[in-house]
Amino acid sequence: GTAPVLLRLSNVEVVYDKVFLAIKGVSLEIREGDMVALLGANGAGKSTTLKSVSGLLAPERGEVTRGHIEFAGRDLGTMPAPQRVHLGIAHVLEGRRVFGHLTPEENLIAAYRGRDQRRYLQLRDMVYGYFPRLVERAKSKAGYLSGGEQQMLAIGRALMTEPKLLMLDEPSLGLSPLFVKEIFGIIRTINEKERMSVLLVEQNAVAALNVVQHAYVVDQGRIVMEGSAALLRQNPDIQEFYLGGS
Ligand code: ATP
């Protein structure tokens, strides 16, 4: 497309424990309105790449980021994570983190950063519009929701921050194929209707390539392949070499 670049990683490296190079010069681009997947096997460096963007790496714990990350025309440098949320970067962590002892609505309230009651209600209703199952489960504590419903709530919490970029780490993990299809379809609709860019991290390449336009494949900390979803779907190497077969 010709939309402006929203996120650009140039030669990003992340070191853990001061010595272990988990990603080794990752470069990628996401344009406004794009829906892009980052695919790869367990341990390839997908989660680390997302953390470098959302700022969840801690130099004081020996987690060092090198290279450049630019978002909406700004160099993120060492900007703290909360400021990145404010700029419009939302990161839904692997394992659907929700407050299990709170109801879905209380979870959404807790995720809203602003002070405008009317805006809160608009955002909440947008979330309920995309995920009507959450309305049905409004009175249950989130801990009693199914895995798929908790994933929906985790995404809903991210939407409450009004992101320009929604980053999702393995939303399909542990869900039935039917639920994966439902959630991926909703994410695609959000991408189109809200013109929200999406970066989807997935081991489930087949499902991801059915919803994104473009994908990158990461292996041992490096981007080893990139292209349109249509092209990558036809590429036999993807399954065999980079995604742990099947
Ligand atoms: P997964 O799906 O398992 O999360 P991934 O592709 O997201 O896989 P990462 O979690 O980014 O991979 O991990 C990349 C490499 O960095 C792996 O070898 C992993 O063991 C290592 N690693 C991840 N987190 C840390 C950490 N906090 N300290 C040290 N090494 C880490």
PDB file of N, CA and C in Angstrom, residues 96-197:
ATOM      1  N   ARG A  96      -3.245 -14.391  27.734  1.00  0.00           N
ATOM      2  CA  ARG A  96      -4.449 -13.626  28.099  1.00  0.00           C
ATOM      3  C   ARG A  96      -4.486 -13.189  29.561  1.00  0.00           C
ATOM      4  N   ARG A  97      -3.809 -12.090  29.843  1.00  0.00           N
ATOM      5  CA  ARG A  97      -3.796 -11.570  31.216  1.00  0.00           C
ATOM      6  C   ARG A  97      -5.049 -10.742  31.461  1.00  0.00           C
ATOM      7  N   VAL A  98      -5.921 -11.253  32.318  1.00  0.00           N
ATOM      8  CA  VAL A  98      -7.067 -10.459  32.763  1.00  0.00           C
ATOM      9  C   VAL A  98      -7.116 -10.563  34.288  1.00  0.00           C
ATOM     10  N   PHE A  99      -7.863  -9.663  34.934  1.00  0.00           N
ATOM     11  CA  PHE A  99      -8.039  -9.753  36.380  1.00  0.00           C
ATOM     12  C   PHE A  99      -9.161 -10.749  36.638  1.00  0.00           C
ATOM     13  N   GLY A 100      -8.783 -11.956  37.071  1.00  0.00           N
ATOM     14  CA  GLY A 100      -9.739 -13.044  37.212  1.00  0.00           C
ATOM     15  C   GLY A 100     -10.815 -12.811  38.250  1.00  0.00           C
ATOM     16  N   HIS A 101     -10.523 -11.978  39.251  1.00  0.00           N
ATOM     17  CA  HIS A 101     -11.480 -11.753  40.335  1.00  0.00           C
ATOM     18  C   HIS A 101     -12.423 -10.596  40.023  1.00  0.00           C
ATOM     19  N   LEU A 102     -12.194  -9.945  38.865  1.00  0.00           N
ATOM     20  CA  LEU A 102     -13.084  -8.846  38.457  1.00  0.00           C
ATOM     21  C   LEU A 102     -13.989  -9.309  37.322  1.00  0.00           C
ATOM     22  N   THR A 103     -15.129  -8.632  37.153  1.00  0.00           N
ATOM     23  CA  THR A 103     -16.017  -8.934  36.027  1.00  0.00           C
ATOM     24  C   THR A 103     -15.402  -8.361  34.748  1.00  0.00           C
ATOM     25  N   PRO A 104     -15.942  -8.790  33.586  1.00  0.00           N
ATOM     26  CA  PRO A 104     -15.438  -8.215  32.336  1.00  0.00           C
ATOM     27  C   PRO A 104     -15.506  -6.683  32.342  1.00  0.00           C
ATOM     28  N   GLU A 105     -16.626  -6.140  32.804  1.00  0.00           N
ATOM     29  CA  GLU A 105     -16.754  -4.683  32.795  1.00  0.00           C
ATOM     30  C   GLU A 105     -15.722  -4.016  33.696  1.00  0.00           C
ATOM     31  N   GLU A 106     -15.503  -4.591  34.880  1.00  0.00           N
ATOM     32  CA  GLU A 106     -14.484  -4.025  35.785  1.00  0.00           C
ATOM     33  C   GLU A 106     -13.096  -4.091  35.153  1.00  0.00           C
ATOM     34  N   ASN A 107     -12.860  -5.159  34.382  1.00  0.00           N
ATOM     35  CA  ASN A 107     -11.587  -5.255  33.667  1.00  0.00           C
ATOM     36  C   ASN A 107     -11.442  -4.124  32.651  1.00  0.00           C
ATOM     37  N   LEU A 108     -12.532  -3.789  31.980  1.00  0.00           N
ATOM     38  CA  LEU A 108     -12.480  -2.715  30.976  1.00  0.00           C
ATOM     39  C   LEU A 108     -12.288  -1.368  31.645  1.00  0.00           C
ATOM     40  N   ILE A 109     -12.977  -1.160  32.758  1.00  0.00           N
ATOM     41  CA  ILE A 109     -12.814   0.099  33.507  1.00  0.00           C
ATOM     42  C   ILE A 109     -11.353   0.272  33.913  1.00  0.00           C
ATOM     43  N   ALA A 110     -10.766  -0.826  34.418  1.00  0.00           N
ATOM     44  CA  ALA A 110      -9.379  -0.754  34.895  1.00  0.00           C
ATOM     45  C   ALA A 110      -8.415  -0.452  33.748  1.00  0.00           C
ATOM     46  N   ALA A 111      -8.805  -0.833  32.532  1.00  0.00           N
ATOM     47  CA  ALA A 111      -7.901  -0.631  31.390  1.00  0.00           C
ATOM     48  C   ALA A 111      -8.014   0.767  30.797  1.00  0.00           C
ATOM     49  N   TYR A 112      -9.099   1.461  31.104  1.00  0.00           N
ATOM     50  CA  TYR A 112      -9.302   2.794  30.523  1.00  0.00           C
ATOM     51  C   TYR A 112      -8.413   3.805  31.234  1.00  0.00           C
ATOM     52  N   ARG A 113      -7.610   4.536  30.449  1.00  0.00           N
ATOM     53  CA  ARG A 113      -6.621   5.438  31.044  1.00  0.00           C
ATOM     54  C   ARG A 113      -7.157   6.853  31.228  1.00  0.00           C
ATOM     55  N   GLY A 114      -8.235   7.184  30.537  1.00  0.00           N
ATOM     56  CA  GLY A 114      -8.693   8.572  30.542  1.00  0.00           C
ATOM     57  C   GLY A 114      -9.593   8.892  31.724  1.00  0.00           C
ATOM     58  N   ARG A 115     -10.186  10.082  31.682  1.00  0.00           N
ATOM     59  CA  ARG A 115     -11.075  10.514  32.766  1.00  0.00           C
ATOM     60  C   ARG A 115     -12.465  10.870  32.250  1.00  0.00           C
ATOM     61  N   ASP A 116     -12.674  10.676  30.952  1.00  0.00           N
ATOM     62  CA  ASP A 116     -13.904  11.136  30.323  1.00  0.00           C
ATOM     63  C   ASP A 116     -14.929   9.989  30.331  1.00  0.00           C
ATOM     64  N   GLN A 117     -15.940  10.150  31.180  1.00  0.00           N
ATOM     65  CA  GLN A 117     -16.948   9.100  31.371  1.00  0.00           C
ATOM     66  C   GLN A 117     -17.650   8.741  30.057  1.00  0.00           C
ATOM     67  N   ARG A 118     -17.950   9.787  29.265  1.00  0.00           N
ATOM     68  CA  ARG A 118     -18.668   9.531  28.011  1.00  0.00           C
ATOM     69  C   ARG A 118     -17.788   8.733  27.034  1.00  0.00           C
ATOM     70  N   ARG A 119     -16.510   9.111  26.989  1.00  0.00           N
ATOM     71  CA  ARG A 119     -15.577   8.389  26.126  1.00  0.00           C
ATOM     72  C   ARG A 119     -15.426   6.948  26.593  1.00  0.00           C
ATOM     73  N   TYR A 120     -15.368   6.773  27.931  1.00  0.00           N
ATOM     74  CA  TYR A 120     -15.295   5.413  28.470  1.00  0.00           C
ATOM     75  C   TYR A 120     -16.460   4.565  27.959  1.00  0.00           C
ATOM     76  N   LEU A 121     -17.661   5.130  28.035  1.00  0.00           N
ATOM     77  CA  LEU A 121     -18.842   4.360  27.625  1.00  0.00           C
ATOM     78  C   LEU A 121     -18.816   4.044  26.134  1.00  0.00           C
ATOM     79  N   GLN A 122     -18.329   5.003  25.335  1.00  0.00           N
ATOM     80  CA  GLN A 122     -18.219   4.751  23.891  1.00  0.00           C
ATOM     81  C   GLN A 122     -17.258   3.593  23.610  1.00  0.00           C
ATOM     82  N   LEU A 123     -16.125   3.631  24.290  1.00  0.00           N
ATOM     83  CA  LEU A 123     -15.126   2.580  24.069  1.00  0.00           C
ATOM     84  C   LEU A 123     -15.651   1.233  24.546  1.00  0.00           C
ATOM     85  N   ARG A 124     -16.278   1.231  25.730  1.00  0.00           N
ATOM     86  CA  ARG A 124     -16.838  -0.005  26.263  1.00  0.00           C
ATOM     87  C   ARG A 124     -17.866  -0.581  25.287  1.00  0.00           C
ATOM     88  N   ASP A 125     -18.716   0.298  24.743  1.00  0.00           N
ATOM     89  CA  ASP A 125     -19.740  -0.201  23.831  1.00  0.00           C
ATOM     90  C   ASP A 125     -19.129  -0.689  22.522  1.00  0.00           C
ATOM     91  N   MET A 126     -18.032  -0.066  22.101  1.00  0.00           N
ATOM     92  CA  MET A 126     -17.330  -0.568  20.924  1.00  0.00           C
ATOM     93  C   MET A 126     -16.822  -1.988  21.204  1.00  0.00           C
ATOM     94  N   VAL A 127     -16.208  -2.183  22.378  1.00  0.00           N
ATOM     95  CA  VAL A 127     -15.694  -3.510  22.744  1.00  0.00           C
ATOM     96  C   VAL A 127     -16.845  -4.521  22.786  1.00  0.00           C
ATOM     97  N   TYR A 128     -17.970  -4.147  23.434  1.00  0.00           N
ATOM     98  CA  TYR A 128     -19.109  -5.055  23.510  1.00  0.00           C
ATOM     99  C   TYR A 128     -19.702  -5.327  22.127  1.00  0.00           C
ATOM    100  N   GLY A 129     -19.616  -4.332  21.242  1.00  0.00           N
ATOM    101  CA  GLY A 129     -20.108  -4.525  19.881  1.00  0.00           C
ATOM    102  C   GLY A 129     -19.293  -5.575  19.135  1.00  0.00           C
ATOM    103  N   TYR A 130     -17.986  -5.542  19.317  1.00  0.00           N
ATOM    104  CA  TYR A 130     -17.136  -6.536  18.652  1.00  0.00           C
ATOM    105  C   TYR A 130     -17.184  -7.890  19.352  1.00  0.00           C
ATOM    106  N   PHE A 131     -17.364  -7.858  20.672  1.00  0.00           N
ATOM    107  CA  PHE A 131     -17.340  -9.105  21.445  1.00  0.00           C
ATOM    108  C   PHE A 131     -18.616  -9.251  22.269  1.00  0.00           C
ATOM    109  N   PRO A 132     -19.760  -9.530  21.617  1.00  0.00           N
ATOM    110  CA  PRO A 132     -21.025  -9.630  22.347  1.00  0.00           C
ATOM    111  C   PRO A 132     -21.030 -10.723  23.413  1.00  0.00           C
ATOM    112  N   ARG A 133     -20.137 -11.717  23.265  1.00  0.00           N
ATOM    113  CA  ARG A 133     -20.050 -12.738  24.309  1.00  0.00           C
ATOM    114  C   ARG A 133     -19.710 -12.138  25.669  1.00  0.00           C
ATOM    115  N   LEU A 134     -18.983 -11.036  25.658  1.00  0.00           N
ATOM    116  CA  LEU A 134     -18.598 -10.414  26.937  1.00  0.00           C
ATOM    117  C   LEU A 134     -19.805  -9.809  27.639  1.00  0.00           C
ATOM    118  N   VAL A 135     -20.795  -9.381  26.856  1.00  0.00           N
ATOM    119  CA  VAL A 135     -22.016  -8.848  27.457  1.00  0.00           C
ATOM    120  C   VAL A 135     -22.781  -9.986  28.136  1.00  0.00           C
ATOM    121  N   GLU A 136     -22.838 -11.123  27.447  1.00  0.00           N
ATOM    122  CA  GLU A 136     -23.533 -12.282  28.018  1.00  0.00           C
ATOM    123  C   GLU A 136     -22.896 -12.730  29.327  1.00  0.00           C
ATOM    124  N   ARG A 137     -21.585 -12.543  29.431  1.00  0.00           N
ATOM    125  CA  ARG A 137     -20.868 -13.007  30.624  1.00  0.00           C
ATOM    126  C   ARG A 137     -20.585 -11.876  31.610  1.00  0.00           C
ATOM    127  N   ALA A 138     -21.339 -10.775  31.470  1.00  0.00           N
ATOM    128  CA  ALA A 138     -21.043  -9.542  32.218  1.00  0.00           C
ATOM    129  C   ALA A 138     -20.986  -9.748  33.731  1.00  0.00           C
ATOM    130  N   LYS A 139     -21.788 -10.674  34.257  1.00  0.00           N
ATOM    131  CA  LYS A 139     -21.861 -10.805  35.711  1.00  0.00           C
ATOM    132  C   LYS A 139     -20.897 -11.842  36.281  1.00  0.00           C
ATOM    133  N   SER A 140     -20.243 -12.600  35.394  1.00  0.00           N
ATOM    134  CA  SER A 140     -19.280 -13.598  35.886  1.00  0.00           C
ATOM    135  C   SER A 140     -17.950 -12.932  36.161  1.00  0.00           C
ATOM    136  N   LYS A 141     -17.198 -13.487  37.070  1.00  0.00           N
ATOM    137  CA  LYS A 141     -15.821 -13.032  37.212  1.00  0.00           C
ATOM    138  C   LYS A 141     -15.033 -13.544  36.012  1.00  0.00           C
ATOM    139  N   ALA A 142     -14.085 -12.733  35.580  1.00  0.00           N
ATOM    140  CA  ALA A 142     -13.341 -13.069  34.364  1.00  0.00           C
ATOM    141  C   ALA A 142     -12.637 -14.419  34.471  1.00  0.00           C
ATOM    142  N   GLY A 143     -12.265 -14.775  35.700  1.00  0.00           N
ATOM    143  CA  GLY A 143     -11.590 -16.059  35.897  1.00  0.00           C
ATOM    144  C   GLY A 143     -12.454 -17.258  35.530  1.00  0.00           C
ATOM    145  N   TYR A 144     -13.772 -17.061  35.487  1.00  0.00           N
ATOM    146  CA  TYR A 144     -14.673 -18.163  35.125  1.00  0.00           C
ATOM    147  C   TYR A 144     -15.026 -18.186  33.650  1.00  0.00           C
ATOM    148  N   LEU A 145     -14.537 -17.216  32.884  1.00  0.00           N
ATOM    149  CA  LEU A 145     -14.806 -17.221  31.445  1.00  0.00           C
ATOM    150  C   LEU A 145     -13.973 -18.312  30.780  1.00  0.00           C
ATOM    151  N   SER A 146     -14.398 -18.761  29.594  1.00  0.00           N
ATOM    152  CA  SER A 146     -13.604 -19.740  28.846  1.00  0.00           C
ATOM    153  C   SER A 146     -12.328 -19.067  28.352  1.00  0.00           C
ATOM    154  N   GLY A 147     -11.387 -19.889  27.905  1.00  0.00           N
ATOM    155  CA  GLY A 147     -10.128 -19.347  27.391  1.00  0.00           C
ATOM    156  C   GLY A 147     -10.337 -18.353  26.271  1.00  0.00           C
ATOM    157  N   GLY A 148     -11.254 -18.694  25.366  1.00  0.00           N
ATOM    158  CA  GLY A 148     -11.518 -17.804  24.238  1.00  0.00           C
ATOM    159  C   GLY A 148     -12.144 -16.487  24.683  1.00  0.00           C
ATOM    160  N   GLU A 149     -13.046 -16.581  25.663  1.00  0.00           N
ATOM    161  CA  GLU A 149     -13.680 -15.358  26.178  1.00  0.00           C
ATOM    162  C   GLU A 149     -12.665 -14.483  26.905  1.00  0.00           C
ATOM    163  N   GLN A 150     -11.746 -15.126  27.625  1.00  0.00           N
ATOM    164  CA  GLN A 150     -10.692 -14.347  28.300  1.00  0.00           C
ATOM    165  C   GLN A 150      -9.795 -13.658  27.278  1.00  0.00           C
ATOM    166  N   GLN A 151      -9.532 -14.350  26.160  1.00  0.00           N
ATOM    167  CA  GLN A 151      -8.728 -13.716  25.110  1.00  0.00           C
ATOM    168  C   GLN A 151      -9.457 -12.503  24.549  1.00  0.00           C
ATOM    169  N   MET A 152     -10.775 -12.651  24.354  1.00  0.00           N
ATOM    170  CA  MET A 152     -11.569 -11.514  23.871  1.00  0.00           C
ATOM    171  C   MET A 152     -11.488 -10.347  24.847  1.00  0.00           C
ATOM    172  N   LEU A 153     -11.552 -10.661  26.136  1.00  0.00           N
ATOM    173  CA  LEU A 153     -11.488  -9.605  27.150  1.00  0.00           C
ATOM    174  C   LEU A 153     -10.105  -8.949  27.153  1.00  0.00           C
ATOM    175  N   ALA A 154      -9.066  -9.752  26.982  1.00  0.00           N
ATOM    176  CA  ALA A 154      -7.706  -9.191  26.941  1.00  0.00           C
ATOM    177  C   ALA A 154      -7.578  -8.228  25.753  1.00  0.00           C
ATOM    178  N   ILE A 155      -8.154  -8.603  24.628  1.00  0.00           N
ATOM    179  CA  ILE A 155      -8.125  -7.715  23.453  1.00  0.00           C
ATOM    180  C   ILE A 155      -8.972  -6.474  23.726  1.00  0.00           C
ATOM    181  N   GLY A 156     -10.129  -6.683  24.368  1.00  0.00           N
ATOM    182  CA  GLY A 156     -10.986  -5.554  24.727  1.00  0.00           C
ATOM    183  C   GLY A 156     -10.270  -4.553  25.618  1.00  0.00           C
ATOM    184  N   ARG A 157      -9.498  -5.062  26.565  1.00  0.00           N
ATOM    185  CA  ARG A 157      -8.724  -4.166  27.444  1.00  0.00           C
ATOM    186  C   ARG A 157      -7.750  -3.329  26.620  1.00  0.00           C
ATOM    187  N   ALA A 158      -7.114  -3.970  25.641  1.00  0.00           N
ATOM    188  CA  ALA A 158      -6.179  -3.218  24.787  1.00  0.00           C
ATOM    189  C   ALA A 158      -6.927  -2.141  23.997  1.00  0.00           C
ATOM    190  N   LEU A 159      -8.140  -2.465  23.538  1.00  0.00           N
ATOM    191  CA  LEU A 159      -8.912  -1.489  22.745  1.00  0.00           C
ATOM    192  C   LEU A 159      -9.298  -0.269  23.578  1.00  0.00           C
ATOM    193  N   MET A 160      -9.413  -0.448  24.893  1.00  0.00           N
ATOM    194  CA  MET A 160      -9.776   0.670  25.775  1.00  0.00           C
ATOM    195  C   MET A 160      -8.706   1.757  25.787  1.00  0.00           C
ATOM    196  N   THR A 161      -7.491   1.424  25.330  1.00  0.00           N
ATOM    197  CA  THR A 161      -6.425   2.432  25.295  1.00  0.00           C
ATOM    198  C   THR A 161      -6.392   3.175  23.957  1.00  0.00           C
ATOM    199  N   GLU A 162      -7.363   2.913  23.087  1.00  0.00           N
ATOM    200  CA  GLU A 162      -7.474   3.574  21.779  1.00  0.00           C
ATOM    201  C   GLU A 162      -6.183   3.513  20.966  1.00  0.00           C
ATOM    202  N   PRO A 163      -5.690   2.285  20.729  1.00  0.00           N
ATOM    203  CA  PRO A 163      -4.397   2.173  20.056  1.00  0.00           C
ATOM    204  C   PRO A 163      -4.457   2.481  18.559  1.00  0.00           C
ATOM    205  N   LYS A 164      -3.317   2.899  18.031  1.00  0.00           N
ATOM    206  CA  LYS A 164      -3.135   2.962  16.577  1.00  0.00           C
ATOM    207  C   LYS A 164      -2.596   1.623  16.082  1.00  0.00           C
ATOM    208  N   LEU A 165      -1.863   0.956  16.982  1.00  0.00           N
ATOM    209  CA  LEU A 165      -1.279  -0.344  16.661  1.00  0.00           C
ATOM    210  C   LEU A 165      -1.660  -1.338  17.746  1.00  0.00           C
ATOM    211  N   LEU A 166      -2.293  -2.425  17.323  1.00  0.00           N
ATOM    212  CA  LEU A 166      -2.681  -3.486  18.250  1.00  0.00           C
ATOM    213  C   LEU A 166      -1.745  -4.663  18.020  1.00  0.00           C
ATOM    214  N   MET A 167      -0.949  -4.986  19.032  1.00  0.00           N
ATOM    215  CA  MET A 167      -0.030  -6.125  18.907  1.00  0.00           C
ATOM    216  C   MET A 167      -0.557  -7.276  19.751  1.00  0.00           C
ATOM    217  N   LEU A 168      -0.682  -8.440  19.135  1.00  0.00           N
ATOM    218  CA  LEU A 168      -1.276  -9.600  19.800  1.00  0.00           C
ATOM    219  C   LEU A 168      -0.277 -10.745  19.810  1.00  0.00           C
ATOM    220  N   ASP A 169       0.023 -11.259  21.008  1.00  0.00           N
ATOM    221  CA  ASP A 169       0.973 -12.362  21.108  1.00  0.00           C
ATOM    222  C   ASP A 169       0.225 -13.680  21.266  1.00  0.00           C
ATOM    223  N   GLU A 170       0.217 -14.464  20.212  1.00  0.00           N
ATOM    224  CA  GLU A 170      -0.395 -15.804  20.200  1.00  0.00           C
ATOM    225  C   GLU A 170      -1.814 -15.856  20.742  1.00  0.00           C
ATOM    226  N   PRO A 171      -2.713 -15.065  20.158  1.00  0.00           N
ATOM    227  CA  PRO A 171      -4.092 -15.118  20.661  1.00  0.00           C
ATOM    228  C   PRO A 171      -4.757 -16.478  20.459  1.00  0.00           C
ATOM    229  N   SER A 172      -4.214 -17.317  19.583  1.00  0.00           N
ATOM    230  CA  SER A 172      -4.855 -18.610  19.302  1.00  0.00           C
ATOM    231  C   SER A 172      -4.475 -19.689  20.299  1.00  0.00           C
ATOM    232  N   LEU A 173      -3.494 -19.391  21.143  1.00  0.00           N
ATOM    233  CA  LEU A 173      -2.934 -20.410  22.036  1.00  0.00           C
ATOM    234  C   LEU A 173      -4.002 -21.100  22.880  1.00  0.00           C
ATOM    235  N   GLY A 174      -4.101 -22.413  22.743  1.00  0.00           N
ATOM    236  CA  GLY A 174      -5.011 -23.200  23.563  1.00  0.00           C
ATOM    237  C   GLY A 174      -6.473 -23.099  23.211  1.00  0.00           C
ATOM    238  N   LEU A 175      -6.794 -22.418  22.100  1.00  0.00           N
ATOM    239  CA  LEU A 175      -8.207 -22.280  21.731  1.00  0.00           C
ATOM    240  C   LEU A 175      -8.590 -23.299  20.662  1.00  0.00           C
ATOM    241  N   SER A 176      -9.874 -23.646  20.641  1.00  0.00           N
ATOM    242  CA  SER A 176     -10.367 -24.565  19.608  1.00  0.00           C
ATOM    243  C   SER A 176     -10.303 -23.864  18.258  1.00  0.00           C
ATOM    244  N   PRO A 177     -10.172 -24.644  17.171  1.00  0.00           N
ATOM    245  CA  PRO A 177     -10.106 -24.050  15.830  1.00  0.00           C
ATOM    246  C   PRO A 177     -11.285 -23.122  15.541  1.00  0.00           C
ATOM    247  N   LEU A 178     -12.453 -23.479  16.068  1.00  0.00           N
ATOM    248  CA  LEU A 178     -13.639 -22.650  15.837  1.00  0.00           C
ATOM    249  C   LEU A 178     -13.495 -21.282  16.507  1.00  0.00           C
ATOM    250  N   PHE A 179     -12.985 -21.292  17.732  1.00  0.00           N
ATOM    251  CA  PHE A 179     -12.780 -20.046  18.477  1.00  0.00           C
ATOM    252  C   PHE A 179     -11.693 -19.205  17.810  1.00  0.00           C
ATOM    253  N   VAL A 180     -10.638 -19.869  17.315  1.00  0.00           N
ATOM    254  CA  VAL A 180      -9.557 -19.148  16.632  1.00  0.00           C
ATOM    255  C   VAL A 180     -10.121 -18.419  15.424  1.00  0.00           C
ATOM    256  N   LYS A 181     -10.970 -19.125  14.685  1.00  0.00           N
ATOM    257  CA  LYS A 181     -11.564 -18.513  13.496  1.00  0.00           C
ATOM    258  C   LYS A 181     -12.420 -17.306  13.872  1.00  0.00           C
ATOM    259  N   GLU A 182     -13.200 -17.459  14.937  1.00  0.00           N
ATOM    260  CA  GLU A 182     -14.071 -16.372  15.385  1.00  0.00           C
ATOM    261  C   GLU A 182     -13.244 -15.155  15.806  1.00  0.00           C
ATOM    262  N   ILE A 183     -12.236 -15.383  16.644  1.00  0.00           N
ATOM    263  CA  ILE A 183     -11.440 -14.261  17.155  1.00  0.00           C
ATOM    264  C   ILE A 183     -10.649 -13.598  16.031  1.00  0.00           C
ATOM    265  N   PHE A 184     -10.046 -14.397  15.164  1.00  0.00           N
ATOM    266  CA  PHE A 184      -9.278 -13.813  14.053  1.00  0.00           C
ATOM    267  C   PHE A 184     -10.190 -13.002  13.137  1.00  0.00           C
ATOM    268  N   GLY A 185     -11.416 -13.503  12.928  1.00  0.00           N
ATOM    269  CA  GLY A 185     -12.367 -12.768  12.094  1.00  0.00           C
ATOM    270  C   GLY A 185     -12.708 -11.416  12.715  1.00  0.00           C
ATOM    271  N   ILE A 186     -12.876 -11.392  14.034  1.00  0.00           N
ATOM    272  CA  ILE A 186     -13.205 -10.135  14.720  1.00  0.00           C
ATOM    273  C   ILE A 186     -12.015  -9.169  14.648  1.00  0.00           C
ATOM    274  N   ILE A 187     -10.816  -9.700  14.830  1.00  0.00           N
ATOM    275  CA  ILE A 187      -9.622  -8.837  14.749  1.00  0.00           C
ATOM    276  C   ILE A 187      -9.535  -8.209  13.360  1.00  0.00           C
ATOM    277  N   ARG A 188      -9.831  -9.004  12.356  1.00  0.00           N
ATOM    278  CA  ARG A 188      -9.803  -8.490  10.991  1.00  0.00           C
ATOM    279  C   ARG A 188     -10.843  -7.370  10.805  1.00  0.00           C
ATOM    280  N   THR A 189     -12.021  -7.582  11.378  1.00  0.00           N
ATOM    281  CA  THR A 189     -13.066  -6.561  11.277  1.00  0.00           C
ATOM    282  C   THR A 189     -12.638  -5.270  11.979  1.00  0.00           C
ATOM    283  N   ILE A 190     -12.037  -5.398  13.150  1.00  0.00           N
ATOM    284  CA  ILE A 190     -11.545  -4.216  13.877  1.00  0.00           C
ATOM    285  C   ILE A 190     -10.506  -3.491  13.026  1.00  0.00           C
ATOM    286  N   ASN A 191      -9.591  -4.250  12.455  1.00  0.00           N
ATOM    287  CA  ASN A 191      -8.556  -3.686  11.571  1.00  0.00           C
ATOM    288  C   ASN A 191      -9.189  -2.873  10.440  1.00  0.00           C
ATOM    289  N   GLU A 192     -10.235  -3.416   9.847  1.00  0.00           N
ATOM    290  CA  GLU A 192     -10.848  -2.735   8.703  1.00  0.00           C
ATOM    291  C   GLU A 192     -11.713  -1.548   9.134  1.00  0.00           C
ATOM    292  N   LYS A 193     -12.567  -1.773  10.139  1.00  0.00           N
ATOM    293  CA  LYS A 193     -13.530  -0.723  10.506  1.00  0.00           C
ATOM    294  C   LYS A 193     -12.881   0.433  11.238  1.00  0.00           C
ATOM    295  N   GLU A 194     -11.940   0.114  12.128  1.00  0.00           N
ATOM    296  CA  GLU A 194     -11.305   1.174  12.930  1.00  0.00           C
ATOM    297  C   GLU A 194     -10.041   1.691  12.252  1.00  0.00           C
ATOM    298  N   ARG A 195      -9.667   1.086  11.139  1.00  0.00           N
ATOM    299  CA  ARG A 195      -8.395   1.381  10.490  1.00  0.00           C
ATOM    300  C   ARG A 195      -7.230   1.306  11.485  1.00  0.00           C
ATOM    301  N   MET A 196      -7.296   0.280  12.317  1.00  0.00           N
ATOM    302  CA  MET A 196      -6.266   0.068  13.338  1.00  0.00           C
ATOM    303  C   MET A 196      -5.263  -0.929  12.782  1.00  0.00           C
ATOM    304  N   SER A 197      -3.983  -0.574  12.841  1.00  0.00           N
ATOM    305  CA  SER A 197      -2.961  -1.509  12.380  1.00  0.00           C
ATOM    306  C   SER A 197      -2.838  -2.655  13.377  1.00  0.00           C
TER     307      SER A 197
END
